[in-house]
Coordinates of C-alpha atoms in Angstrom, one line a residue:
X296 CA 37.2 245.5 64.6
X297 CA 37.0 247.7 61.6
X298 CA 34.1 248.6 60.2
X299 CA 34.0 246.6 57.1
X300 CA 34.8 243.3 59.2
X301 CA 32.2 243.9 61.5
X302 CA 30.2 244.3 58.1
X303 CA 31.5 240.9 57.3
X304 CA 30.6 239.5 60.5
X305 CA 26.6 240.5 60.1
X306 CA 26.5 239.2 57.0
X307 CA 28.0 235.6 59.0
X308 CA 25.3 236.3 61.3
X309 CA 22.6 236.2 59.0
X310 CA 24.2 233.3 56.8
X311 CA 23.9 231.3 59.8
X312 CA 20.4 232.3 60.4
X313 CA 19.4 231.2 56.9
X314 CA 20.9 227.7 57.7
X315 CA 18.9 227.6 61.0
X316 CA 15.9 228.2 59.5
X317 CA 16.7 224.3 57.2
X318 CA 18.0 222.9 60.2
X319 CA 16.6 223.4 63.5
X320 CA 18.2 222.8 66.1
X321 CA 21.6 222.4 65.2
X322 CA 23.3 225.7 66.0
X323 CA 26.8 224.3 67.0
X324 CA 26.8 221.9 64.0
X325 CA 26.5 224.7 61.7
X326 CA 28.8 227.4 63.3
X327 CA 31.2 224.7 62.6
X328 CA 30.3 223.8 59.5
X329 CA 30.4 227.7 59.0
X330 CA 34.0 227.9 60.5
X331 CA 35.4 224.8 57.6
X332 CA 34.0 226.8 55.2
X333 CA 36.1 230.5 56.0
X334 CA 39.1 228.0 57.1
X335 CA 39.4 226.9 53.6
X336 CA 38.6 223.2 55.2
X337 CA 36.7 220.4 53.9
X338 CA 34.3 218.4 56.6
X339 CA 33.5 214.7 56.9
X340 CA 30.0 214.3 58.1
X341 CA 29.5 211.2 60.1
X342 CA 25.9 210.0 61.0
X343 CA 22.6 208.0 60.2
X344 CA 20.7 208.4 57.3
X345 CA 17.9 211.3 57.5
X346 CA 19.2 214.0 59.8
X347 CA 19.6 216.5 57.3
X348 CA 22.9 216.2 56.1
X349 CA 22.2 217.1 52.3
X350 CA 19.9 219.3 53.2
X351 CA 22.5 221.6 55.1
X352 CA 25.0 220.8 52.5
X353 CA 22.7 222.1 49.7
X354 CA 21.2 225.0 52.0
X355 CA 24.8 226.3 52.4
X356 CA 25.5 226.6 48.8
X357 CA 21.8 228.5 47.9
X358 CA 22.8 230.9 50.7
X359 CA 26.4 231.8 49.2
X360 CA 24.8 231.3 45.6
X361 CA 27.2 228.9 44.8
X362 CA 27.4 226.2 42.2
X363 CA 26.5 222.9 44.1
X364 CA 27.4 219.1 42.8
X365 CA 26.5 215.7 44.1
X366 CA 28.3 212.2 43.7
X367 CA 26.6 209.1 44.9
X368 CA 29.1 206.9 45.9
X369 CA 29.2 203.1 45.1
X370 CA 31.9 200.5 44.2
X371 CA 31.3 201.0 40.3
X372 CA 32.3 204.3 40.6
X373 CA 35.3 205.2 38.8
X374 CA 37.7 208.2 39.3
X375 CA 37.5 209.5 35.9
X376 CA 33.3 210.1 37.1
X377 CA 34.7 212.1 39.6
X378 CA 37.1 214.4 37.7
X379 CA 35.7 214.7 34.4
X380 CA 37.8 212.7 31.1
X381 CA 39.0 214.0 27.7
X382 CA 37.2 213.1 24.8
X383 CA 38.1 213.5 21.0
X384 CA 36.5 216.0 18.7
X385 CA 36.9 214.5 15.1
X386 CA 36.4 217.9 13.7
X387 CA 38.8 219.9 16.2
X388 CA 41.0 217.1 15.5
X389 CA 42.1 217.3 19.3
X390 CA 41.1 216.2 23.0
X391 CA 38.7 218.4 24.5
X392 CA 37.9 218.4 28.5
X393 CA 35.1 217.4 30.0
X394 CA 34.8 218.5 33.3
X395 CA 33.3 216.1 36.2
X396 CA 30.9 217.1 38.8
X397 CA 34.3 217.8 40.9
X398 CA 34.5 221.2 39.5
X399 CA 31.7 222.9 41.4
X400 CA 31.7 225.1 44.3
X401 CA 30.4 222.8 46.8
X402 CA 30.8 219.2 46.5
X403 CA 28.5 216.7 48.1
X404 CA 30.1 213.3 48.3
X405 CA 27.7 211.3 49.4
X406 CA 28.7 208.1 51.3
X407 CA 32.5 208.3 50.7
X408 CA 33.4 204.9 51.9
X409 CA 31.1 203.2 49.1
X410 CA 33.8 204.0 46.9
X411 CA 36.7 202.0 46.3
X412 CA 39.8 203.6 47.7
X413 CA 41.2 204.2 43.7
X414 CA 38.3 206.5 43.1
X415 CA 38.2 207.9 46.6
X416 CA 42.4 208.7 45.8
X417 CA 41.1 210.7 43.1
X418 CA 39.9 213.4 45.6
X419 CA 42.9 213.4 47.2
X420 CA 44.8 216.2 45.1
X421 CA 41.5 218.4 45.1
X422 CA 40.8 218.5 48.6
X423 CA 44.8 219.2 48.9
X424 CA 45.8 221.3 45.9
X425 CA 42.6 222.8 44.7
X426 CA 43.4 220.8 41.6
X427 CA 43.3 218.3 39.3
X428 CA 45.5 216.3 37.0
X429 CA 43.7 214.5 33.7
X430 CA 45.6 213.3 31.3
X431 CA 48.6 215.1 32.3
X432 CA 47.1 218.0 32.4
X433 CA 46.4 220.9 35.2
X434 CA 42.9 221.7 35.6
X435 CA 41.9 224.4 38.9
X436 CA 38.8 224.1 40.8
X437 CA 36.4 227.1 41.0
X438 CA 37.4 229.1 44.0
X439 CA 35.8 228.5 46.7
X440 CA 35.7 224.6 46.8
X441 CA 34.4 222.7 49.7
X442 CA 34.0 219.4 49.8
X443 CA 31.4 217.7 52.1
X444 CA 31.1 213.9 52.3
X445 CA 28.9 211.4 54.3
X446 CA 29.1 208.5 55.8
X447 CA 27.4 206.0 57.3
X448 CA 29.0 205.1 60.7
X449 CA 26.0 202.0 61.5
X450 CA 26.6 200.4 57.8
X451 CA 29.9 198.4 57.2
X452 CA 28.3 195.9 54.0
X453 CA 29.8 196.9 51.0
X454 CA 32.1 199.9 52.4
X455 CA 35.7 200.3 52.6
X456 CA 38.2 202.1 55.3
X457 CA 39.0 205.8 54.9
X458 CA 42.8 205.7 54.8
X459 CA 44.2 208.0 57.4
X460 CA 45.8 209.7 54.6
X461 CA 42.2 211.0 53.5
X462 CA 40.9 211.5 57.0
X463 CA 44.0 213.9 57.4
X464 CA 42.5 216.1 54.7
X465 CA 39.7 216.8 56.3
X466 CA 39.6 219.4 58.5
X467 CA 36.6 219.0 60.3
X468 CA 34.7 216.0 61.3
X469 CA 31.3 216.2 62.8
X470 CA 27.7 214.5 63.6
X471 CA 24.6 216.3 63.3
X472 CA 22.8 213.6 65.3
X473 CA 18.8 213.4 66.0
X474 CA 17.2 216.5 66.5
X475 CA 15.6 217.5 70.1
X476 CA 11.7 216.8 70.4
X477 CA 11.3 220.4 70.4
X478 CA 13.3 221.0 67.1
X479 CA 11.4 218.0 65.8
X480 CA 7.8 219.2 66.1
X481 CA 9.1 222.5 65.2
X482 CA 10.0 220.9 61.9
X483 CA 6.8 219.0 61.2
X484 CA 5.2 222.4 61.9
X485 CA 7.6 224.1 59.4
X486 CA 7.7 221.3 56.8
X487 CA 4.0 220.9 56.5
X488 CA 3.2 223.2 53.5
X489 CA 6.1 224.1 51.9
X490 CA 10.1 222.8 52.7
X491 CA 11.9 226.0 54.2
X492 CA 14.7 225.4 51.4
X493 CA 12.2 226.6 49.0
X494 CA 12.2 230.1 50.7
X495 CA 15.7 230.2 50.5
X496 CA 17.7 233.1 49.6
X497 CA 21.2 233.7 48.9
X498 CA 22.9 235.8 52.1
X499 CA 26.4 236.7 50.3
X500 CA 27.8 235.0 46.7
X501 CA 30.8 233.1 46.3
X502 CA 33.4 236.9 45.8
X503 CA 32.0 237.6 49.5
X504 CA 33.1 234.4 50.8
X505 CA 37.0 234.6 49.4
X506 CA 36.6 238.5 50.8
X507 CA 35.7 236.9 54.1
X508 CA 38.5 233.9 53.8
X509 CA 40.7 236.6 53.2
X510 CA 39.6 238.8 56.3
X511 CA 39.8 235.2 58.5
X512 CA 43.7 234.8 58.3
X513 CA 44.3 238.3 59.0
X514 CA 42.9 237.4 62.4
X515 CA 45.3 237.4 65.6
X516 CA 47.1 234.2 67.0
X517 CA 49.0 235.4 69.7
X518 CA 52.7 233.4 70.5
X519 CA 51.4 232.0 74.3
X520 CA 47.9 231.1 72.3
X521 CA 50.2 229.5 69.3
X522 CA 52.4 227.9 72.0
X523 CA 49.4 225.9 73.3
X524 CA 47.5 225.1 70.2
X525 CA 50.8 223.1 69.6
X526 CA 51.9 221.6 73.0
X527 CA 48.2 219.9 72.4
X528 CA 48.9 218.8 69.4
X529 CA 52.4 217.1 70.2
X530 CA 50.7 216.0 73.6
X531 CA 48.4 214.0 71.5
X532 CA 51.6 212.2 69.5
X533 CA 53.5 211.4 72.8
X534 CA 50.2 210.0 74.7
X535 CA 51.2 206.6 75.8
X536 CA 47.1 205.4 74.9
X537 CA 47.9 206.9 71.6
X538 CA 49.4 205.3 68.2
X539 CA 48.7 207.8 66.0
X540 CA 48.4 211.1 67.5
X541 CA 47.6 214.2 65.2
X542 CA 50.1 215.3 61.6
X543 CA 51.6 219.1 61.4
X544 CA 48.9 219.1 58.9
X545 CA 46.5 218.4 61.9
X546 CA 48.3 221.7 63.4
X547 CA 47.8 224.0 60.9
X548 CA 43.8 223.0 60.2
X549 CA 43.5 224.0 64.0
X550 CA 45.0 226.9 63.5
X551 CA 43.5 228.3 60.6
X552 CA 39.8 227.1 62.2
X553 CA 40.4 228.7 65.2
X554 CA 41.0 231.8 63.2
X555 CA 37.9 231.1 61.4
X556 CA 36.0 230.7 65.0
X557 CA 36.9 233.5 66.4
X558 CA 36.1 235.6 63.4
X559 CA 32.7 234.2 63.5
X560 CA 31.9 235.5 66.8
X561 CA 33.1 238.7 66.3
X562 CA 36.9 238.8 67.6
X563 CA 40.1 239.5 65.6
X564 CA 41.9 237.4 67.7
X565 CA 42.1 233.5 68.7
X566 CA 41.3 232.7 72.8
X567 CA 42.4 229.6 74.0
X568 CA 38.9 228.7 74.6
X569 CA 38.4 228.9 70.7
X570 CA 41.1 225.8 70.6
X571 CA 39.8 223.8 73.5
X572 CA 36.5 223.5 71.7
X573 CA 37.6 223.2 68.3
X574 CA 40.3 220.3 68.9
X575 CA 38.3 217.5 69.1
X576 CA 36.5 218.3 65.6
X577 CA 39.9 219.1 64.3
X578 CA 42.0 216.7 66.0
X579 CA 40.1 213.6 67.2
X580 CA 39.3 211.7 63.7
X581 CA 43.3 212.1 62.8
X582 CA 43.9 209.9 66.1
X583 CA 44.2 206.3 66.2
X584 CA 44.3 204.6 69.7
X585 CA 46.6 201.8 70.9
X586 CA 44.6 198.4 70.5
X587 CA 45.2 197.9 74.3
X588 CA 43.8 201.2 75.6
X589 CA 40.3 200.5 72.9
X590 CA 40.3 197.5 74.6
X591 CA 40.1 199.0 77.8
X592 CA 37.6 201.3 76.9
X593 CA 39.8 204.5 76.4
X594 CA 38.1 206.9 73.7
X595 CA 39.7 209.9 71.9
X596 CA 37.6 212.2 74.0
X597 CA 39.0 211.1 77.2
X598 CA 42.4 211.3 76.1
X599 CA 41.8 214.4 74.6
X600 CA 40.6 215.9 77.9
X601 CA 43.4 214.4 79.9
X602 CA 45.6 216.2 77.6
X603 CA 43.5 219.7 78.1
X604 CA 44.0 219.1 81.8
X605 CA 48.4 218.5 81.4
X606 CA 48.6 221.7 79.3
X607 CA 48.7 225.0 81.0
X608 CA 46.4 227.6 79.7
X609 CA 47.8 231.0 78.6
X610 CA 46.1 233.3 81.3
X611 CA 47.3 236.3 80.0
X612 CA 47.2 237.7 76.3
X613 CA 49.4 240.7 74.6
X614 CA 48.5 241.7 71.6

C-alpha cells in the first residue's frame, strides 16, 4: 500500500478503537458498521432495546466530528418532519427553506417501522440520491450522509412492514445483541464514574472520511473475485427455497463493502473471504423465503451457506 493509505488505515485503526472503548465487546459489529460507513452504505440495526445502539451511532459521529441528528419515530410523524418545509417570510416576500433534521451528517432513525410507510417513503430519495425534493425543489445532503435506523425485532403493536423496496437501500443489516458477561462487568466497571462517551475525542473529521471513501473504491476487485461475488448473488435468485433472492442493487452494495472490508484491514484488494463474510449482512435482509421452505424451517443462513458450498472459490488471484 502507499504510504498515505497505510496512513489512512491507522487512522481506521484508531477510529475503531475509539468506538471500542463505548462499546465493549462488539468488535465485529463495529468493523462493519465501520465498512457501511467508507462504502457509502446506510445500516439497518435490528435488536432489543438497550444494547447500545444509539450509543454507537452517536459515538461514531463524535469520532469523525460530524454533525449528528435524531428522529424518533411514531405514527404522527409526518414526512415534511423529516425533510424540513418552506415557510413564507412576509418581508422577503418569498418561501424560505427550513431544513429538517435529515440534513445532518449522521442520521439516527430511531425505530423506523413506527413510522407510517408515507413518511418512511420520504427517506427513500436520501438514502438513494443524497437528496431531497421540497416543494419542487433540489436540496443536497451534507456529504458524508449515513443513515442508521433501529428497530425493534420483539415489538409488532403499533409498527408497520419495511417494504422491500426500503430494505434494498440499506446496505448493511446487523444486530449488536447482549454483550458477553465479561464485556458486561467490564462496562459497569467503566460506566461507574463517568460514561466513556464523555471522554470522547474526534479521530478524523468529516473531509478525512470522503478522502478515505475516495481511497476505498480505488481498491482491487479482481475478474475471478468479481465473477463469484456475482454467481452468489444470482445463486440466491435461482434458489428453489427462495422467492425473492438479492436485486443488482444488492450486487453492487457487496461489492463496494467488500472494497470497504478489505481496505479496513489493510489490503488494496478484495479476497473471496472478504465476500463470504460480508454476504449475509449485505445480502440476507434483501431475501424473502418461499412460504413452504419457512414452513419447514429453512432460514436465509442455511440457504446462504448451501449456496457458498455450490459456488467454486477462486483459488488463484492475478493482479
Amino acid at each position: 500500500m502507499e504510504t498515505a493509505t497505510q496512513h489512512h488505515v491507522e487512522v481506521l485503526a484508531r477510529l475503531k478503537a475509539n468506538l471500542e472503548s463505548c462499546i465493549l465487546g462488539k468488535s465485529a459489529e463495529i468493523e462493519l458498521l465501520l465498512t457501511a460507513m467508507l462504502a457509502g452504505g446506510h445500516v439497518l440495526l435490528e435488536d432489543v432495546p438497550g444494547t447500545g445502539k444509539t450509543v454507537l451511532i452517536k459515538a461514531l459521529a463524535k469520532s469523525i466530528n460530524g454533525q449528528f441528528r435524531r428522529i424518533q419515530c411514531n405514527p404522527d410523524l409526518l414526512p415534511t418532519d423529516i425533510t424540513g418545509v418552506s415557510i413564507y417570510h412576509p418581508k422577503k416576500e418569498e418561501f424560505l427553506f427550513r431544513s429538517g433534521p435529515i440534513m445532518t451528517n449522521i442520521l439516527l432513525v430511531d425505530e423506523i417501522n413506527r413510522a407510517t410507510t408515507k413518511t418512511q417513503s420520504a427517506l427513500l430519495e436520501a438514502m438513494e440520491e443524497q437528496h431531497i425534493t421540497v416543494d419542487g425543489d433540489l436540496h443536497e445532503l451534507p456529504s458524508p450522509f449515513l443513515m442508521l435506523a433501529t428497530q425493534n425485532p420483539i415489538d409488532f403493536e403499533g409498527t408497520y412492514t419495511l417494504p422491500e423496496a426500503q430494505l434494498d437501500r440499506f446496505m448493511i443489516k446487523l444486530s449488536l445483541g447482549y454483550p458477553s458477561e465479561a464485556a458486561e462487568k467490564m462496562m459497569i466497571a467503566s460506566q461507574s464514574k463517568v460514561h466513556p462517551m464523555e471522554a470522547l475525542n474526534a479521530i478524523v473529521d468529516t473531509k478525512q472520511v470522503l478522502e478515505i471513501q475516495e481511497q476505498v473504491r480505488l481498491v482491487h476487485l479482481d475478474e475471478a473475485v468479481a465473477d463469484y461475488l456475482v454467481t452468489i448473488s444470482r445463486k440466491t435468485r435461482e434458489h428453489h427455497a427462495v422467492f425473492l433472492g438479492a436485486s443488482p442493487r444488492a450486487t453492487l452494495s457487496l461489492v463496494l463493502a467488500s472494497k470497504a472490508y478489505a481496505f479496513l484491514h489493510g489490503r488494496d484488494y478484495v479476497i473471496p473471504d472478504d465476500i463470504k463474510y460480508l454476504a449475509p449482512f449485505v445480502l440476507g435482509h434483501r431475501m424473502i423465503l418461499q412460504m413452504e421452505a419457512r414452513m419447514d424451517g429453512v432460514s436465509i443462513a442455511s440457504v446462504l451457506a448451501t449456496i457458498f458450498e455450490q459456488v467454486r472459490v477462486p483459488v488463484r488471484l492475478e493482479k
